[in-house]
CSV table of C-alpha atoms in Angstrom, one decimal:
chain,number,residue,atom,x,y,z
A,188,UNK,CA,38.4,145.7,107.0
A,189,UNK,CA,37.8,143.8,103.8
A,190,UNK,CA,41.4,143.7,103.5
A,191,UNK,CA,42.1,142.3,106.6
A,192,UNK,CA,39.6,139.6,106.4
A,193,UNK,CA,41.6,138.7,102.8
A,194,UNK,CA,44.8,138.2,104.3
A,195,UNK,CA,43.5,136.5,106.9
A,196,UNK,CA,42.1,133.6,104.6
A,197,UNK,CA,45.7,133.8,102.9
A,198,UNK,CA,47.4,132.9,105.8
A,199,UNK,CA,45.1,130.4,106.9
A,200,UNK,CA,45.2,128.7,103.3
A,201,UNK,CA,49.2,128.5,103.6
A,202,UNK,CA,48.9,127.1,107.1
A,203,UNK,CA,46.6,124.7,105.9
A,204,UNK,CA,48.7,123.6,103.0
A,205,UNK,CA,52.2,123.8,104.5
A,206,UNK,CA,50.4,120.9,107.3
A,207,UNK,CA,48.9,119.4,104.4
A,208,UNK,CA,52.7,119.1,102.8
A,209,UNK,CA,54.1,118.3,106.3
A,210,UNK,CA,51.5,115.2,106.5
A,211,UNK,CA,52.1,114.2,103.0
A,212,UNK,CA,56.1,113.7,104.0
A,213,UNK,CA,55.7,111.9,107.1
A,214,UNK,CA,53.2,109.4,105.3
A,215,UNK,CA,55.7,109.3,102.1
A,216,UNK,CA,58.6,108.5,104.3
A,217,UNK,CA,56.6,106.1,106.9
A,218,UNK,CA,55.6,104.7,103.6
A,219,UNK,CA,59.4,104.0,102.4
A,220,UNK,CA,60.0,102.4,105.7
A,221,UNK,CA,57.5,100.0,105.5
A,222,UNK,CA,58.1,98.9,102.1
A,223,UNK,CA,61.7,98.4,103.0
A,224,UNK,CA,60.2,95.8,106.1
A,225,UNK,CA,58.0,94.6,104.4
A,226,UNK,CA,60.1,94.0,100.8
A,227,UNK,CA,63.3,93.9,101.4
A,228,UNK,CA,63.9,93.4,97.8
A,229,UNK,CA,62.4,97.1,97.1
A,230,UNK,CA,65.8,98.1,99.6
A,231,UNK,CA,68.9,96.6,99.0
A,232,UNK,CA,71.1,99.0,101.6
A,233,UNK,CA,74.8,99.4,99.7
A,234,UNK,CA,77.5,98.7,101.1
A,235,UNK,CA,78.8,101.8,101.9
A,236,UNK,CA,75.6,102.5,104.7
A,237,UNK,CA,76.2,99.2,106.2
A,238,UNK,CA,80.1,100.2,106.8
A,239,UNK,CA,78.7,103.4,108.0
A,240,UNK,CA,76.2,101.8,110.8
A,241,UNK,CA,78.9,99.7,111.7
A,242,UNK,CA,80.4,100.0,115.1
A,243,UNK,CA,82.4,102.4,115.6
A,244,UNK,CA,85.5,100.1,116.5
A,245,UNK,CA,85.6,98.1,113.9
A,246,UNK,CA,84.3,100.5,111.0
A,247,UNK,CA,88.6,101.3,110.2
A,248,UNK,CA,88.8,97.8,109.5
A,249,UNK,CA,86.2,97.6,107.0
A,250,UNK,CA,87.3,100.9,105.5
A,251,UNK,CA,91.2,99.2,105.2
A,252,UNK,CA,89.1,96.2,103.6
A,253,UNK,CA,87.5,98.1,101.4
A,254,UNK,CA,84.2,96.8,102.4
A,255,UNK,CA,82.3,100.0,101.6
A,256,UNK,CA,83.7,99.9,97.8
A,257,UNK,CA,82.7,96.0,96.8
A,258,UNK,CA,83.3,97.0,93.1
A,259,UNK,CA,87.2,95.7,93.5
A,260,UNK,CA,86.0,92.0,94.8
A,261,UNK,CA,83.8,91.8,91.6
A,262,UNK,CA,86.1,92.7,89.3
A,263,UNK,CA,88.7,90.1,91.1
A,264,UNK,CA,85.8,87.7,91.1
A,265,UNK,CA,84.6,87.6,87.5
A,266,UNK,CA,87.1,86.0,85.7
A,267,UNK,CA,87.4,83.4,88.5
A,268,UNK,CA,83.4,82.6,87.2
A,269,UNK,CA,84.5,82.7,83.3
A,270,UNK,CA,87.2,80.2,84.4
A,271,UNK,CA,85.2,78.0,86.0
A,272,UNK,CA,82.2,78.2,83.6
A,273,UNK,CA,84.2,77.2,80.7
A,274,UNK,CA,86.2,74.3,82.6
A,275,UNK,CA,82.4,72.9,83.6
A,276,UNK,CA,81.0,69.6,81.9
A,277,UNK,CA,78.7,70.5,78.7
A,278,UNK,CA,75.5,70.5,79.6
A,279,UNK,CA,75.7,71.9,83.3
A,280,UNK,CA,75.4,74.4,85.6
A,281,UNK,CA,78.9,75.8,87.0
A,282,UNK,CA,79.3,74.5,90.5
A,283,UNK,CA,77.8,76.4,93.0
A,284,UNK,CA,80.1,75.1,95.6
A,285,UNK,CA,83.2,76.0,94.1
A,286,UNK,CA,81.2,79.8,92.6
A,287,UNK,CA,80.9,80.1,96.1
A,288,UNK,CA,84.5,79.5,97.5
A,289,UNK,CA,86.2,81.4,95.0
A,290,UNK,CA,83.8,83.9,95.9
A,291,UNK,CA,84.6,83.7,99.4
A,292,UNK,CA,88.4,83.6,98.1
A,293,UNK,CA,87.3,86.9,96.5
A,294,UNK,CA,86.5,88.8,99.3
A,295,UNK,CA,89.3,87.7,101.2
A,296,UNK,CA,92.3,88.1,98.8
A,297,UNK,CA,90.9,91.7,97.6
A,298,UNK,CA,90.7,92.6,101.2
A,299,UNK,CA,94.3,91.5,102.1
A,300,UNK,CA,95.7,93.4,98.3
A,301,UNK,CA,94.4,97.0,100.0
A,302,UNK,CA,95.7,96.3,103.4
A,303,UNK,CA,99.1,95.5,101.8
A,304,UNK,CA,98.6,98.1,98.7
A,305,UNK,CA,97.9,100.4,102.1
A,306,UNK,CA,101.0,99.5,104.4
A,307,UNK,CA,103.3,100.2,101.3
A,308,UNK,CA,101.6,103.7,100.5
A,309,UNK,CA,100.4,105.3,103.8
A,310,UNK,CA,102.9,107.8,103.2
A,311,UNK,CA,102.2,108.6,99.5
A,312,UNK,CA,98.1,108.2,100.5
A,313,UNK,CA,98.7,111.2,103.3
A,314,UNK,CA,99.6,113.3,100.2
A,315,UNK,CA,96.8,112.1,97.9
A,316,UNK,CA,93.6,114.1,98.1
A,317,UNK,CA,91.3,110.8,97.2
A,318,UNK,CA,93.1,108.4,99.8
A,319,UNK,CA,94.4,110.5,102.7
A,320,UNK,CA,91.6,109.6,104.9
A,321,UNK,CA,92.1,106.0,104.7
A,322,UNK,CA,93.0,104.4,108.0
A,323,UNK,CA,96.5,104.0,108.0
A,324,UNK,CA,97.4,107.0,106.5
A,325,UNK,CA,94.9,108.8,108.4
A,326,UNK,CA,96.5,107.5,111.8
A,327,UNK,CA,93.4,105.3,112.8
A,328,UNK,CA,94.7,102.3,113.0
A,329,UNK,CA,98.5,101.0,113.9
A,330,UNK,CA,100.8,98.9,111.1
A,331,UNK,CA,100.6,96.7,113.9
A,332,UNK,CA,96.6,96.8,114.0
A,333,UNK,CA,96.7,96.5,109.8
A,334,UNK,CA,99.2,93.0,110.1
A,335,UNK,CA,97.2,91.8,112.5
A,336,UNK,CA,94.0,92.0,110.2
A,337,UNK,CA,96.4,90.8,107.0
A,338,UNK,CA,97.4,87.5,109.2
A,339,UNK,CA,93.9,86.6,109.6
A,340,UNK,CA,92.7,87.1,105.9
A,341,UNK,CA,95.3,85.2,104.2
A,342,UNK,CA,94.7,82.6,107.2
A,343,UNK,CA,91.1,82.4,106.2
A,344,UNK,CA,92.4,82.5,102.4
A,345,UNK,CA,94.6,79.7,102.9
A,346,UNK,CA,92.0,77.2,103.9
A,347,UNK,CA,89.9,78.3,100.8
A,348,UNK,CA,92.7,77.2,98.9
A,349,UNK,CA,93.3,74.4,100.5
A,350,UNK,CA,90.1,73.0,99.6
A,351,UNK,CA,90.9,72.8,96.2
A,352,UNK,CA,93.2,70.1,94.4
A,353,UNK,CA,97.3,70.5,94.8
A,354,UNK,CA,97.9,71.8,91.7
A,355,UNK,CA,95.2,74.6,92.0
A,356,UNK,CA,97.5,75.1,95.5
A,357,UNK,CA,100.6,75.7,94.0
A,358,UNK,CA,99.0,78.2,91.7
A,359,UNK,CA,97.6,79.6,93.7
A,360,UNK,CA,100.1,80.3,96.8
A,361,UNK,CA,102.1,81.6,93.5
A,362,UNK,CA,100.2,84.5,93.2
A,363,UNK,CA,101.9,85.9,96.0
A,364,UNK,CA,104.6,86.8,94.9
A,365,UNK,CA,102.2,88.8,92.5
A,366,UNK,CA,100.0,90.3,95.2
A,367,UNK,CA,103.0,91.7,97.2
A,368,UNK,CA,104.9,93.2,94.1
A,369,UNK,CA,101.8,95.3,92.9
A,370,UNK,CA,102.5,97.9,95.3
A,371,UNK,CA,106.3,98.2,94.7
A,372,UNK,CA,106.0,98.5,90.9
A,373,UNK,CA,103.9,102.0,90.9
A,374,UNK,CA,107.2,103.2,92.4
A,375,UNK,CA,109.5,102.2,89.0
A,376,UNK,CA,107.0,101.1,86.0
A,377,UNK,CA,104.5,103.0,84.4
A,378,UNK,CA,102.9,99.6,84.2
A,379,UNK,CA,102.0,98.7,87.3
A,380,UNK,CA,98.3,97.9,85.7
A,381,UNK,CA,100.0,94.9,84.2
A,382,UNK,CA,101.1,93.7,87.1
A,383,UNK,CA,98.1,94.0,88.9
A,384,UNK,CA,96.0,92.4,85.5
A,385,UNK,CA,98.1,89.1,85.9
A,386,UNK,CA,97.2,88.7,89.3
A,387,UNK,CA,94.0,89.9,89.5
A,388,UNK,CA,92.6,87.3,86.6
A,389,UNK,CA,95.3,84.3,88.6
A,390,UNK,CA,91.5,82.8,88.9
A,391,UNK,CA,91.5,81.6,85.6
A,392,UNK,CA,94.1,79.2,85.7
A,393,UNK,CA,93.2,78.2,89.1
A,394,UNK,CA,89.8,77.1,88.4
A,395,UNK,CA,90.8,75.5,85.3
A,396,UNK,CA,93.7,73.1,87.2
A,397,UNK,CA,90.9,72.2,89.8
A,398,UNK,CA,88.3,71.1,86.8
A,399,UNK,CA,90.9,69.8,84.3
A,400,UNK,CA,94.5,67.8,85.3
A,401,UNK,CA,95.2,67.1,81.7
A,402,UNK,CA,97.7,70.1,80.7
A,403,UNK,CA,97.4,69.2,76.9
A,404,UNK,CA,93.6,69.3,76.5
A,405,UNK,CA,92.9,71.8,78.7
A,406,UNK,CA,95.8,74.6,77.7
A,407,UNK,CA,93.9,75.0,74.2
A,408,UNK,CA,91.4,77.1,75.7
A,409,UNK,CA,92.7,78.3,79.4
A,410,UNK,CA,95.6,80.6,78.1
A,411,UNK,CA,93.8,82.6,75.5
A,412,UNK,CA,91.0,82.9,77.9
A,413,UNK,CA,93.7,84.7,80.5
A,414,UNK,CA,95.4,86.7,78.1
A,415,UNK,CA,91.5,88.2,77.0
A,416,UNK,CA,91.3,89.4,80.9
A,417,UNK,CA,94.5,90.9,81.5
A,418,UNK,CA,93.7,92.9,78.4
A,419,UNK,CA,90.1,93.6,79.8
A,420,UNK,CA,91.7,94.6,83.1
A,421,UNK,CA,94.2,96.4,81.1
A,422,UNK,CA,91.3,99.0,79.5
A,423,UNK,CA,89.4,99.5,82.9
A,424,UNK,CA,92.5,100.3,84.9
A,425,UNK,CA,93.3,102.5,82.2
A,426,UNK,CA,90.4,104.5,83.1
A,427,UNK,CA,91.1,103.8,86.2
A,428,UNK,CA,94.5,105.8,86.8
A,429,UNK,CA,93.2,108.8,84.7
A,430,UNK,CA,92.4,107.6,88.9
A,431,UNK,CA,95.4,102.6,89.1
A,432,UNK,CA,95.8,97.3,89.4
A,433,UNK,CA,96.6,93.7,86.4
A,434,UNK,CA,99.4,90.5,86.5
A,435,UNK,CA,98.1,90.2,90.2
A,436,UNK,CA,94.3,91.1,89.9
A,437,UNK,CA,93.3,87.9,87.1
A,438,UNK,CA,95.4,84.7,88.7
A,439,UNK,CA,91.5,83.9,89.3
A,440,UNK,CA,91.6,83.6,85.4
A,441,UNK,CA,93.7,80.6,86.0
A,442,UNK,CA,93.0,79.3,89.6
A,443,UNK,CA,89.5,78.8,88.8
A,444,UNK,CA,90.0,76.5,85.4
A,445,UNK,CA,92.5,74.1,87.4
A,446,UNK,CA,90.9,73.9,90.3
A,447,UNK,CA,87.5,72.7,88.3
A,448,UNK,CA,89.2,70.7,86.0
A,449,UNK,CA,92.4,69.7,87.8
A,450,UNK,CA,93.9,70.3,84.5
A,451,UNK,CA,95.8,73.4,83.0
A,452,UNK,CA,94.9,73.6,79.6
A,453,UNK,CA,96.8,76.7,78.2
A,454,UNK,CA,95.5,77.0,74.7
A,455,UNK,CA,92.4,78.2,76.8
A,456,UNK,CA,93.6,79.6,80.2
A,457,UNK,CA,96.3,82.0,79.0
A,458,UNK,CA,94.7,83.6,76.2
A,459,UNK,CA,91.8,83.8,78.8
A,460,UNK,CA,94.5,84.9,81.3
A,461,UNK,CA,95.7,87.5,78.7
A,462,UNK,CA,92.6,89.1,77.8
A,463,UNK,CA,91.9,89.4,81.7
A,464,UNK,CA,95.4,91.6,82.0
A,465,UNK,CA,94.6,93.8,79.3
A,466,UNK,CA,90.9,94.2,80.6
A,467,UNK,CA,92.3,95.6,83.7
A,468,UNK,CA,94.5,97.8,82.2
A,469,UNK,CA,91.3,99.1,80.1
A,470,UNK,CA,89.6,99.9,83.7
A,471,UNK,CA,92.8,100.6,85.9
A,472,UNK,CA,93.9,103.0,83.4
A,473,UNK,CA,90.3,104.7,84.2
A,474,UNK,CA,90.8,104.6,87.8
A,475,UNK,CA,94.1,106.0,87.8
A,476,UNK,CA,93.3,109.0,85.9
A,477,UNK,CA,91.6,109.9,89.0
A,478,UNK,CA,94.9,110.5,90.7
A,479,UNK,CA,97.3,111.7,88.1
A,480,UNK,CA,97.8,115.3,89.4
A,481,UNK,CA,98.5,114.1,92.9
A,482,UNK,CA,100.6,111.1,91.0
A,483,UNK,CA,102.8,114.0,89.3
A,484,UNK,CA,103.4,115.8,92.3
A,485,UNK,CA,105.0,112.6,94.7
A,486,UNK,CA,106.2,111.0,91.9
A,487,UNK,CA,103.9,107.5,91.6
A,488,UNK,CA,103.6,105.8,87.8
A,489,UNK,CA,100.7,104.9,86.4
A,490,UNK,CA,99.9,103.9,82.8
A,491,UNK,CA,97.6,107.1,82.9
A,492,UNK,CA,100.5,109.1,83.1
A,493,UNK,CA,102.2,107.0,80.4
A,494,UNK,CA,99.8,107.4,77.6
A,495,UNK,CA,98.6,111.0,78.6
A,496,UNK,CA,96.4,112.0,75.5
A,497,UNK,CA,96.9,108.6,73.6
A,498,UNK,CA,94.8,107.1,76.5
A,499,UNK,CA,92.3,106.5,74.5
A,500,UNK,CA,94.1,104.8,71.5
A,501,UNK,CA,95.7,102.1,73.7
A,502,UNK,CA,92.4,101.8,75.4
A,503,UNK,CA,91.2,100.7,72.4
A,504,UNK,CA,94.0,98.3,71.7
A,505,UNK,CA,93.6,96.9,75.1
A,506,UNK,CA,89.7,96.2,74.2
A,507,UNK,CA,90.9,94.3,71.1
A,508,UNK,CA,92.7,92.2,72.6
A,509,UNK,CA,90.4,91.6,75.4
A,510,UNK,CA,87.6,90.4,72.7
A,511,UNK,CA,90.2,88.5,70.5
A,512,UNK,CA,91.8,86.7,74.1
A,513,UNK,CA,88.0,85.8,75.0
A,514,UNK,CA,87.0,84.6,71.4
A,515,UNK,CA,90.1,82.2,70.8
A,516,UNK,CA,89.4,81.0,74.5
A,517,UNK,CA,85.7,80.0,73.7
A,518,UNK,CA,86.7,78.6,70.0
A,519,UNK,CA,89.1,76.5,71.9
A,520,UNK,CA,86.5,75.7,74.6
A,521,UNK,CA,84.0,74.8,71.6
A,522,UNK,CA,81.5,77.5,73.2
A,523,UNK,CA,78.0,77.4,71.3
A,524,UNK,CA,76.2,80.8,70.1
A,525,UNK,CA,75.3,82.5,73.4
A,526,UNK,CA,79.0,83.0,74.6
A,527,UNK,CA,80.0,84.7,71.1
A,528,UNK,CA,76.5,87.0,71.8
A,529,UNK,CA,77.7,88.1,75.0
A,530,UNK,CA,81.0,88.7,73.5
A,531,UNK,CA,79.5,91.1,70.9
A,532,UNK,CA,77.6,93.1,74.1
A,533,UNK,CA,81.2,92.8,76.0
A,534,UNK,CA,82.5,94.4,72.6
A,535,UNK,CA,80.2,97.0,72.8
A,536,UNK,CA,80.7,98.0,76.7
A,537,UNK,CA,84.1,98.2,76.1
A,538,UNK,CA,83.3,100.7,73.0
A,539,UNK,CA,81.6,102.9,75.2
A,540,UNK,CA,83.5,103.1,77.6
A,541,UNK,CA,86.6,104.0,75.6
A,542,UNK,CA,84.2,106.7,72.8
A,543,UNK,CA,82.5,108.4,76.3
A,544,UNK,CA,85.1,108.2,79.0
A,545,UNK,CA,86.2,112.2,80.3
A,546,UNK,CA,89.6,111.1,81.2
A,547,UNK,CA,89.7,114.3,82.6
A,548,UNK,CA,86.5,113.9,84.8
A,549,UNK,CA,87.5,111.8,88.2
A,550,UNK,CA,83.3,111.2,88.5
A,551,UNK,CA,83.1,110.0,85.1
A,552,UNK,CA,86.2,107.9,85.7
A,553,UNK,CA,84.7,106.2,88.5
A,554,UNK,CA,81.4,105.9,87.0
A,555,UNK,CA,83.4,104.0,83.5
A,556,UNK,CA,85.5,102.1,86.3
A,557,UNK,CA,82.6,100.5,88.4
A,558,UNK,CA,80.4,99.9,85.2
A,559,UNK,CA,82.6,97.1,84.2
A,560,UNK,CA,80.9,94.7,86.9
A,561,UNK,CA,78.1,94.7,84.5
A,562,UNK,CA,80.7,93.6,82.0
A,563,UNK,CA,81.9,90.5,84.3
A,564,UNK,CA,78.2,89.5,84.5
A,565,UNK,CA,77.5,89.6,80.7
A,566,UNK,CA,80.6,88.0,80.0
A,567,UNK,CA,79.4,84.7,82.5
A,568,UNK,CA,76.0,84.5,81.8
A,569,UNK,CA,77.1,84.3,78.1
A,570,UNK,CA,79.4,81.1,79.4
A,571,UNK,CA,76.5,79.5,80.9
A,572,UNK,CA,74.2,79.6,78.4
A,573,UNK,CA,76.7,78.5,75.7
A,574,UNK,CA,77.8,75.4,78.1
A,575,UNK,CA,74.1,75.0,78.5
A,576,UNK,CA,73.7,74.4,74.4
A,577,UNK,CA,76.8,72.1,73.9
């Protein structure tokens, strides 16, 4: 009987505390929900859950954008900001008008590269683990459907550009050539990171015409300012392909100097240019290591397969001359103090990523890959504050 009346109170002391843990969720989560009402700052949805909410008609589109994966537009839109930081009057802010368009121009231009990257390899994506359930090769949308989208976009694109001064035009509508060839050049280089560095970092040379028209004064600082991003883009597309983009990703490095300054200066803008191209190899390299079985097996080139276990050496060339692109750039561009600080914290990133990067680890390729947004921010802030102490 004793017994009984024991395991009785048991029970009853587990019913009460499984309610009592019940209770304690629903007023944890109810909780959560009304901080994210009443703060929207403490919930900052990602892009991924706002594709995924998304009607279910249009959610293929924003998958063939890319929408869910903004890391791409950053790392497009970055040197664009360097570009036009350095080309800005000492003393002053950067232009939040023209930060905004290129930004806009960002979006756009990275949206229409995947939809063309994606009409080019549908068939190769069907046979890649990673990207077989994009739309296209997935069957979810038409070519028809994906030109259709493309039209629009570099519509939309064009009157960005269109904005900005003529020279910062023709710059810029020369990119395309860049932006189309990308795709092709994984099917006969094991470079096609440097292709996609120099177009990705186009912004620098951009901004730079629409600030500066004087070609003389403003090439001391613009070219080794382009040449630092197409080696930045060079290391982080390294790591990228042990997932692949360089030439094409950083014409931002030049679009946004000229179209700030309405001048190309090329002592500054290509070494700027430069540094961008061999940044993205640095995190395309990364990102292609992701893919290089699957690459192997349908017979794709990548600069992941290229360097194989020397990855990490030309990694760390890449990083070197990403750092010495951006230093001559701001010696040129007479940066004070704060840009060559940022530059010693961009040095460091870039050391860490090359020392801790499993190029044999597609998560810890994609964690290296997307950490280089950080990067882009440093890099900017640095600008701004040295324009700031001129």
């Amino acid at each position: 009987m004793a017994l009984s009346i024991v395991s009785q109170k048991i029970l009853f002391q587990r019913q009460l505390l499984q309610r009592c843990s019940v209770n304690l969720y629903k007023y944890s989560s109810t909780n959560v929900d009304n901080r994210r009402i009443s703060n929207p700052l403490l919930y900052i949805p990602k892009a991924s859950e706002l594709v995924e909410k998304a009607p279910k008609s249009i959610k293929p589109y924003l998958y063939l954008m890319r929408v869910d994966k903004p890391i791409g537009t950053w790392l497009l839109y970055w040197p664009c900001t360097w570009s036009i930081g350095l080309g800005t009057v000492a003393g002053e802010l950067p232009s939040l008008y023209m930060l905004g368009l290129f930004g806009a121009g960002a979006v756009l231009m990275r949206s229409a590269g995947c939809i063309i990257n994606d009409l080019w390899d549908k068939d190769f994506d069907k046979r890649v683990e990673r990207t077989k359930n994009r739309p296209l090769a997935a069957g979810e949308l038409t070519e028809k459907q994906a030109i259709t989208l493309l039209g629009g976009l570099l519509s939309a694109s064009l009157g960005i550009l269109l904005q900005l001064n003529w020279l910062s035009v023709a710059v810029g509508a020369s990119s395309m050539i860049l932006v189309v060839g990308y795709p092709l050049a994984k099917r006969y280089t094991y470079w096609p990171q440097f292709i996609l560095g120099a177009t990705l970092n186009w912004g620098v040379l951009i901004s730079g015409c629409h600030m500066y028209f004087d070609t003389a004064v403003s090439s001391s600082f613009i070219l080794p300012l382009y040449v630092s991003t197409i080696c930045y883009t060079m290391v982080y597309d390294t790591i990228y392909s042990h997932q692949r983009p360089c030439l094409t990703f950083n014409y931002g490095a030049i679009l946004g100097y000229i179209s700030v300054t309405n001048q190309m200066p090329l002592s500054i803008i290509i070494p700027m240019y430069v540094a961008a191209i061999n940044w993205t190899l640095v995190y395309d390299t990364i990102y292609a290591h992701q893919d290089k079985k699957d690459d192997i097996m349908i017979g794709v080139k990548s600069t992941a397969l290229r360097f194989g276990d020397k990855t990490k050496t030309w990694l760390s060339a890449f990083s070197a001359a990403t750092i010495s692109g951006l230093a001559l750039s701001g010696f040129m561009a007479d940066q004070a103090w704060p840009y060559y600080l940022a530059l010693l914290f961009t040095s460091g990133h870039l050391a860490w990523q090359v020392k801790t990067v499993d190029i044999n680890s597609s998560e810890d390729c994609w964690k290296k890959f997307k950490s280089n947004h950080y990067l882009g921010g440093i890099l900017f802030a640095g600008i701004v504050a040295g324009n700031l102490l001129k």
